[in-house]
Amino acid sequence: MASIIQEIGTPLQLAALFLLLVFGVLRLLVRSGKWTPSAAINRLVINRIFQTAIIALVLGVLSSTLGPSFNRWMNSSEVFHGAVLSTTGDPIAGATVNLITIATVSTNGVGQFDITVPQDRMQKEYKLQVKAPGYETPDVMTKSAAEMQNVEIRLQPAPPELVKTLGPPLYIGQYFGNPFALVSLRVENAGASLTTINEIRATLVTKDASFVLSPAFWTIVNPFGPFAPVTGPFPILAGARLDLRVFLMPGMNFASLYSKVGALPEYKLQPPCVQKFNGSVDPMSDDAYAISKAFAEEHFAWREGEWHLKIDVVAENQAKTFHRDFSLSSGEVDRLRASIALLKQCLSANTAAPLAQDKGMANFLEK
């Protein structure tokens, strides 16, 4: 539009000069007596020619003069300035400032940033999102154009990470045939009060199968237990630095197994594999083992190939995801399947000690 105004400025001036020339010629004719127009013609024609010429001249001059200024106004942009600081006033370098739908910039070494907004995208209010490593991410902020002229954002330092790493060892195996993963999470509570890990969930995937794993048992003593059933969030005491070991497996329905074994005469009063006062455990009866073995073989899911384990951990103030890849050979799959035989001696049948081995046979592998 501004360029159009500039373009019409010169033609208007030329038209004005032409009309003034016509007006001058007519006035000379009248003054010399060669033409005597009526009063109406003098008023309506000659005077109107003069008025039109003056208006065209003024518009032409204004168009040429104001056109560039109008063009600069039409194509102007607005620059917003700001700074990202910690709650203690320290500048935060490398913070990401997103003026939503317009531009994303990073703060410089002293926490400052500039955002240029084109004229055609100027708004009365803007939505702003700020993120920085080591700091909590606030909700999306709404700021007026006036506030954005010199805006200051303060970020709250994020609490120390509760769950540090997924450490070795990783054990995988079978429990009554079902796949399990025993993971070890390095946990450090640097705070002054008890905190919790609210949720741990995992997926176990191979090329043609996928399993959702949930926590079943846990321990902080050693990889082999004793284990306790998972009944809720995992409490982490203030100052604790420990390895939380969690036994993850698919949701299992043991009702049919327990029903069949419980119907056997020898287990009418007491289930199999109950520990005696002296700590010993009697082997399963042949019938109970046959039922348990059939159940385990029906649910056995390990197979040769590449596997991927993904673990999501949600604590009070953080969420982390860990990944682990491993492979199984046909020999390893055979060994895990053969370990179902440990159920005969009630090994790997006790929830307090789900990992078991005997004479080179084990229901788990280290990965």
Coordinates of C-alpha atoms in Angstrom, one line a residue:
M1 CA 0.0 0.0 0.0
A2 CA 2.8 2.4 0.9
S3 CA 4.5 1.8 -2.5
I4 CA 1.2 2.5 -4.3
I5 CA 1.0 5.9 -2.5
Q6 CA 4.6 6.7 -3.5
E7 CA 3.8 5.7 -7.1
I8 CA 0.8 8.0 -7.4
G9 CA 2.6 11.0 -6.0
T10 CA 4.4 12.0 -9.2
P11 CA 1.3 11.6 -11.5
L12 CA -0.7 13.8 -9.1
Q13 CA 1.9 16.5 -9.3
L14 CA 2.0 16.4 -13.1
A15 CA -1.9 16.5 -13.2
A16 CA -1.8 19.5 -10.9
L17 CA 0.7 21.3 -13.1
F18 CA -1.4 20.6 -16.2
L19 CA -4.6 21.9 -14.5
L20 CA -2.7 25.0 -13.3
L21 CA -1.5 25.6 -16.9
V22 CA -5.1 25.2 -18.2
F23 CA -6.3 27.6 -15.5
G24 CA -3.5 30.1 -16.4
V25 CA -4.5 30.0 -20.1
L26 CA -8.2 30.5 -19.3
R27 CA -7.4 33.5 -17.0
L28 CA -5.2 35.1 -19.7
L29 CA -8.1 34.8 -22.3
V30 CA -10.5 36.4 -19.8
R31 CA -8.1 39.2 -19.0
S32 CA -7.3 40.0 -22.6
G33 CA -11.0 40.2 -23.4
K34 CA -10.8 37.4 -26.0
W35 CA -13.2 35.3 -24.0
T36 CA -16.0 36.5 -21.7
P37 CA -17.4 33.6 -19.8
S38 CA -20.6 33.8 -17.9
A39 CA -20.5 34.1 -14.1
A40 CA -21.7 30.5 -13.8
I41 CA -18.9 29.1 -16.0
N42 CA -16.3 31.3 -14.2
R43 CA -17.5 29.9 -10.9
L44 CA -18.1 26.3 -11.8
V45 CA -15.4 25.6 -14.3
I46 CA -12.5 28.0 -14.0
N47 CA -12.5 28.2 -10.2
R48 CA -13.0 24.4 -9.9
I49 CA -10.0 23.8 -12.2
F50 CA -7.9 25.9 -9.9
Q51 CA -9.2 24.2 -6.8
T52 CA -8.6 20.7 -8.3
A53 CA -5.1 21.7 -9.4
I54 CA -4.3 22.9 -5.9
I55 CA -5.7 19.7 -4.2
A56 CA -3.8 17.5 -6.7
L57 CA -0.6 19.4 -6.1
V58 CA -0.9 19.1 -2.3
L59 CA -1.8 15.4 -2.5
G60 CA 1.1 14.8 -4.8
V61 CA 3.6 16.5 -2.5
L62 CA 2.2 14.7 0.6
S63 CA 2.3 11.3 -1.2
S64 CA 6.0 11.7 -2.1
T65 CA 6.9 13.1 1.3
L66 CA 4.9 10.8 3.6
G67 CA 5.0 7.6 1.4
P68 CA 8.5 6.5 2.7
S69 CA 7.5 7.1 6.3
F70 CA 4.2 5.2 5.8
N71 CA 6.1 2.4 4.1
R72 CA 8.5 2.2 7.1
W73 CA 5.5 2.1 9.5
M74 CA 3.8 -0.6 7.5
N75 CA 6.9 -2.8 7.4
S76 CA 8.0 -2.1 11.0
S77 CA 8.7 -4.8 13.6
E78 CA 8.7 -4.9 17.4
V79 CA 11.7 -6.1 19.4
F80 CA 11.0 -7.6 22.9
H81 CA 13.8 -7.7 25.5
G82 CA 14.0 -10.0 28.5
A83 CA 16.0 -11.9 31.0
V84 CA 15.8 -15.4 32.5
L85 CA 17.0 -15.6 36.1
S86 CA 16.9 -18.1 39.0
T87 CA 14.8 -17.3 42.0
T88 CA 18.0 -16.0 43.7
G89 CA 18.7 -13.6 40.8
D90 CA 21.4 -15.5 39.0
P91 CA 21.3 -15.3 35.2
I92 CA 20.5 -18.6 33.4
A93 CA 22.4 -19.0 30.2
G94 CA 21.1 -21.3 27.5
A95 CA 17.5 -21.2 28.6
T96 CA 15.0 -21.7 25.8
V97 CA 12.4 -19.0 25.4
N98 CA 9.5 -19.8 23.1
L99 CA 7.2 -17.0 22.1
I100 CA 4.6 -19.4 21.0
T101 CA 3.8 -19.5 17.2
I102 CA 6.3 -16.6 16.6
A103 CA 9.9 -17.4 17.6
T104 CA 12.1 -19.5 19.8
V105 CA 15.4 -18.1 21.1
S106 CA 18.1 -19.0 23.7
T107 CA 19.4 -16.7 26.4
N108 CA 23.0 -15.5 26.2
G109 CA 25.7 -15.8 28.8
V110 CA 24.1 -13.3 31.1
G111 CA 20.6 -14.7 30.7
Q112 CA 19.3 -12.1 28.3
F113 CA 17.3 -12.5 25.1
D114 CA 15.7 -10.5 22.3
I115 CA 12.8 -11.5 20.1
T116 CA 11.8 -9.7 17.0
V117 CA 8.1 -9.8 16.1
P118 CA 7.1 -8.8 12.5
Q119 CA 4.5 -6.1 12.2
D120 CA 1.9 -8.5 10.7
R121 CA 2.2 -10.8 13.7
M122 CA 2.0 -8.3 16.5
Q123 CA -0.6 -9.0 19.1
K124 CA -2.0 -7.5 22.3
E125 CA -1.0 -10.5 24.3
Y126 CA 1.6 -13.2 23.9
K127 CA 2.0 -16.7 25.2
L128 CA 5.5 -17.5 26.5
Q129 CA 7.1 -20.8 27.5
V130 CA 10.5 -21.0 29.2
K131 CA 12.6 -24.0 29.9
A132 CA 16.1 -24.5 31.3
P133 CA 18.1 -27.6 32.3
G134 CA 18.2 -28.0 36.0
Y135 CA 15.1 -25.8 36.6
E136 CA 11.4 -26.5 36.9
T137 CA 9.4 -25.7 33.8
P138 CA 6.7 -23.2 34.7
D139 CA 3.2 -23.2 33.0
V140 CA 2.8 -21.3 29.8
M141 CA 2.7 -17.5 30.7
T142 CA 0.5 -14.9 29.1
K143 CA 2.1 -11.5 28.8
S144 CA 0.9 -8.2 27.3
A145 CA 2.8 -6.4 24.6
A146 CA 3.8 -3.7 27.1
E147 CA 5.1 -6.4 29.6
M148 CA 7.1 -8.0 26.8
Q149 CA 9.1 -4.8 26.2
N150 CA 11.3 -5.7 29.2
V151 CA 10.2 -9.0 30.7
E152 CA 11.9 -10.9 33.5
I153 CA 11.2 -14.6 34.1
R154 CA 12.4 -16.3 37.3
L155 CA 12.8 -20.1 37.4
Q156 CA 12.7 -22.4 40.4
P157 CA 15.6 -24.8 40.7
A158 CA 14.5 -28.4 40.1
P159 CA 14.9 -30.7 43.1
P160 CA 17.8 -33.2 42.9
E161 CA 17.0 -36.3 40.9
L162 CA 15.7 -39.1 43.0
V163 CA 16.3 -41.9 40.5
K164 CA 19.8 -41.6 39.1
T165 CA 20.5 -44.6 36.9
L166 CA 19.4 -48.0 35.7
G167 CA 22.5 -49.9 36.8
P168 CA 23.8 -53.4 36.3
P169 CA 23.0 -56.1 36.9
L170 CA 19.9 -56.7 34.8
Y171 CA 18.4 -60.2 35.3
I172 CA 15.8 -61.7 33.0
G173 CA 14.1 -65.0 33.6
Q174 CA 10.9 -67.0 34.0
Y175 CA 8.6 -67.2 37.0
F176 CA 6.1 -70.1 36.6
G177 CA 6.9 -69.7 32.9
N178 CA 6.1 -66.0 32.7
P179 CA 8.9 -63.6 31.7
F180 CA 10.3 -61.3 34.3
A181 CA 13.0 -58.6 34.5
L182 CA 14.8 -57.7 37.7
V183 CA 16.1 -54.2 37.5
S184 CA 18.3 -52.2 39.8
L185 CA 17.6 -48.5 40.2
R186 CA 20.2 -46.2 41.8
V187 CA 18.3 -44.0 44.2
E188 CA 19.5 -40.9 46.2
N189 CA 17.3 -38.8 48.4
A190 CA 19.3 -35.7 49.0
G191 CA 16.3 -34.0 50.7
A192 CA 15.5 -33.7 54.4
S193 CA 12.2 -35.6 54.2
L194 CA 10.8 -38.9 53.1
T195 CA 9.9 -39.1 49.4
T196 CA 8.4 -41.7 47.2
I197 CA 8.6 -43.4 43.8
N198 CA 5.0 -43.4 42.8
E199 CA 5.1 -45.7 39.8
I200 CA 7.3 -48.0 37.9
R201 CA 6.1 -49.6 34.6
A202 CA 7.8 -51.3 31.8
T203 CA 7.4 -52.8 28.4
L204 CA 9.3 -55.8 27.0
V205 CA 9.3 -56.1 23.3
T206 CA 10.6 -58.4 20.6
K207 CA 9.8 -58.5 16.9
D208 CA 6.5 -60.4 17.3
A209 CA 5.5 -60.1 20.9
S210 CA 5.1 -57.3 23.5
F211 CA 4.5 -57.5 27.3
V212 CA 3.5 -54.9 29.8
L213 CA 5.4 -55.4 33.1
S214 CA 4.4 -54.2 36.5
P215 CA 6.3 -54.3 39.9
A216 CA 5.5 -57.5 41.8
F217 CA 8.3 -57.7 44.4
W218 CA 11.1 -55.5 45.6
T219 CA 14.2 -55.4 47.8
I220 CA 17.0 -53.1 48.9
V221 CA 19.2 -55.9 50.4
N222 CA 20.7 -57.7 47.4
P223 CA 19.7 -58.9 44.0
F224 CA 18.5 -62.2 45.4
G225 CA 16.3 -60.9 48.2
P226 CA 14.6 -61.4 50.4
F227 CA 11.8 -59.7 48.4
A228 CA 8.7 -58.1 49.7
P229 CA 5.4 -57.7 47.7
V230 CA 4.8 -54.4 46.1
T231 CA 1.7 -52.9 47.8
G232 CA 2.0 -49.2 46.8
P233 CA 4.6 -46.4 46.3
F234 CA 8.2 -47.1 47.2
P235 CA 9.2 -45.0 50.2
I236 CA 12.7 -43.5 50.1
L237 CA 14.0 -42.1 53.4
A238 CA 15.8 -38.8 53.7
G239 CA 19.5 -39.1 53.0
A240 CA 19.1 -42.6 51.5
R241 CA 21.6 -43.8 48.9
L242 CA 20.7 -47.3 47.8
D243 CA 19.9 -49.7 45.0
L244 CA 16.2 -50.4 44.6
R245 CA 15.7 -53.8 43.0
V246 CA 12.3 -54.3 41.5
F247 CA 11.0 -57.6 40.1
L248 CA 8.8 -56.8 37.1
M249 CA 6.5 -59.2 35.3
P250 CA 3.2 -59.3 33.4
G251 CA 0.0 -59.5 35.3
M252 CA -0.6 -63.1 36.1
N253 CA -3.7 -65.0 37.0
F254 CA -2.7 -67.9 39.3
A255 CA -6.3 -68.7 40.2
S256 CA -6.5 -71.8 38.0
L257 CA -3.2 -73.1 39.2
Y258 CA -4.0 -72.6 42.8
S259 CA -7.4 -74.1 42.3
K260 CA -6.1 -77.3 40.7
V261 CA -3.2 -77.8 43.2
G262 CA -5.5 -77.0 46.1
A263 CA -7.9 -79.7 45.0
L264 CA -5.2 -82.4 45.5
P265 CA -5.7 -84.4 48.7
E266 CA -2.2 -83.7 50.0
Y267 CA -2.8 -79.9 49.8
K268 CA -6.3 -79.7 51.2
L269 CA -5.1 -78.2 54.5
Q270 CA -1.9 -76.5 53.4
P271 CA -0.5 -75.3 50.1
P272 CA 2.8 -76.7 48.7
C273 CA 6.2 -75.1 49.3
V274 CA 5.4 -73.8 52.8
Q275 CA 8.5 -73.3 54.9
K276 CA 8.8 -75.4 58.0
F277 CA 9.9 -74.1 61.5
N278 CA 13.4 -75.4 60.8
G279 CA 13.5 -73.5 57.5
S280 CA 13.3 -76.5 55.2
V281 CA 10.7 -77.0 52.4
D282 CA 9.3 -80.3 51.2
P283 CA 9.3 -80.9 47.4
M284 CA 6.0 -80.7 45.5
S285 CA 4.1 -83.9 45.1
D286 CA 4.3 -85.4 41.6
D287 CA 0.8 -84.4 40.8
A288 CA 1.3 -80.8 42.0
Y289 CA 4.5 -80.6 40.0
A290 CA 2.8 -81.9 36.9
I291 CA 0.1 -79.2 37.2
S292 CA 2.6 -76.5 37.9
K293 CA 4.9 -77.6 35.0
A294 CA 2.0 -77.6 32.6
F295 CA 1.0 -74.1 33.7
A296 CA 4.6 -72.8 33.4
E297 CA 5.1 -74.3 29.9
E298 CA 1.8 -72.8 28.7
H299 CA 2.9 -69.3 29.8
F300 CA 6.6 -69.6 28.8
A301 CA 7.2 -66.6 26.4
W302 CA 10.9 -66.2 25.9
R303 CA 12.2 -66.8 22.4
E304 CA 15.4 -66.4 20.5
G305 CA 16.2 -62.9 19.1
E306 CA 16.6 -59.3 20.0
W307 CA 14.6 -57.8 22.9
H308 CA 14.0 -54.2 24.2
L309 CA 13.2 -53.3 27.7
K310 CA 11.8 -49.8 28.4
I311 CA 11.3 -48.7 32.0
D312 CA 9.3 -45.6 33.1
V313 CA 9.9 -44.3 36.6
V314 CA 7.6 -41.6 38.1
A315 CA 8.7 -40.0 41.4
E316 CA 7.2 -37.0 43.2
N317 CA 9.1 -34.5 41.3
Q318 CA 10.5 -36.3 38.2
A319 CA 9.8 -38.8 35.5
K320 CA 12.6 -40.8 33.9
T321 CA 12.7 -43.4 31.2
F322 CA 15.4 -46.0 30.8
H323 CA 16.1 -48.4 27.9
R324 CA 18.0 -51.6 27.7
D325 CA 18.5 -53.9 24.7
F326 CA 19.6 -57.5 24.9
S327 CA 19.5 -60.7 22.9
L328 CA 18.7 -64.3 23.6
S329 CA 20.3 -67.3 21.9
S330 CA 18.4 -70.5 21.3
G331 CA 20.6 -72.1 24.0
E332 CA 19.7 -69.4 26.6
V333 CA 16.0 -69.9 25.8
D334 CA 16.4 -73.7 26.3
R335 CA 18.1 -73.2 29.6
L336 CA 15.3 -70.9 30.9
R337 CA 12.7 -73.4 29.7
A338 CA 14.6 -76.3 31.4
S339 CA 14.6 -74.3 34.7
I340 CA 10.9 -74.9 35.1
A341 CA 12.1 -78.2 36.6
L342 CA 13.2 -76.2 39.7
L343 CA 9.6 -76.0 40.7
K344 CA 9.8 -79.7 41.8
Q345 CA 12.0 -78.7 44.7
C346 CA 9.9 -75.6 45.3
L347 CA 12.7 -73.4 44.1
S348 CA 11.6 -70.2 42.3
A349 CA 8.1 -70.9 43.7
N350 CA 8.5 -68.6 46.8
T351 CA 7.7 -64.9 46.3
A352 CA 10.3 -64.0 48.8
A353 CA 13.0 -65.7 46.7
P354 CA 11.7 -65.7 43.1
L355 CA 15.3 -66.2 41.7
A356 CA 16.6 -69.7 42.1
Q357 CA 19.4 -71.9 40.9
D358 CA 20.6 -75.5 41.7
K359 CA 23.4 -77.5 40.2
G360 CA 24.0 -75.2 37.3
M361 CA 20.3 -74.7 36.6
A362 CA 18.8 -71.3 37.1
N363 CA 15.6 -69.6 36.2
F364 CA 17.4 -66.3 35.4
L365 CA 20.1 -64.9 33.2
E366 CA 22.3 -61.8 33.6
K367 CA 22.1 -59.3 30.8

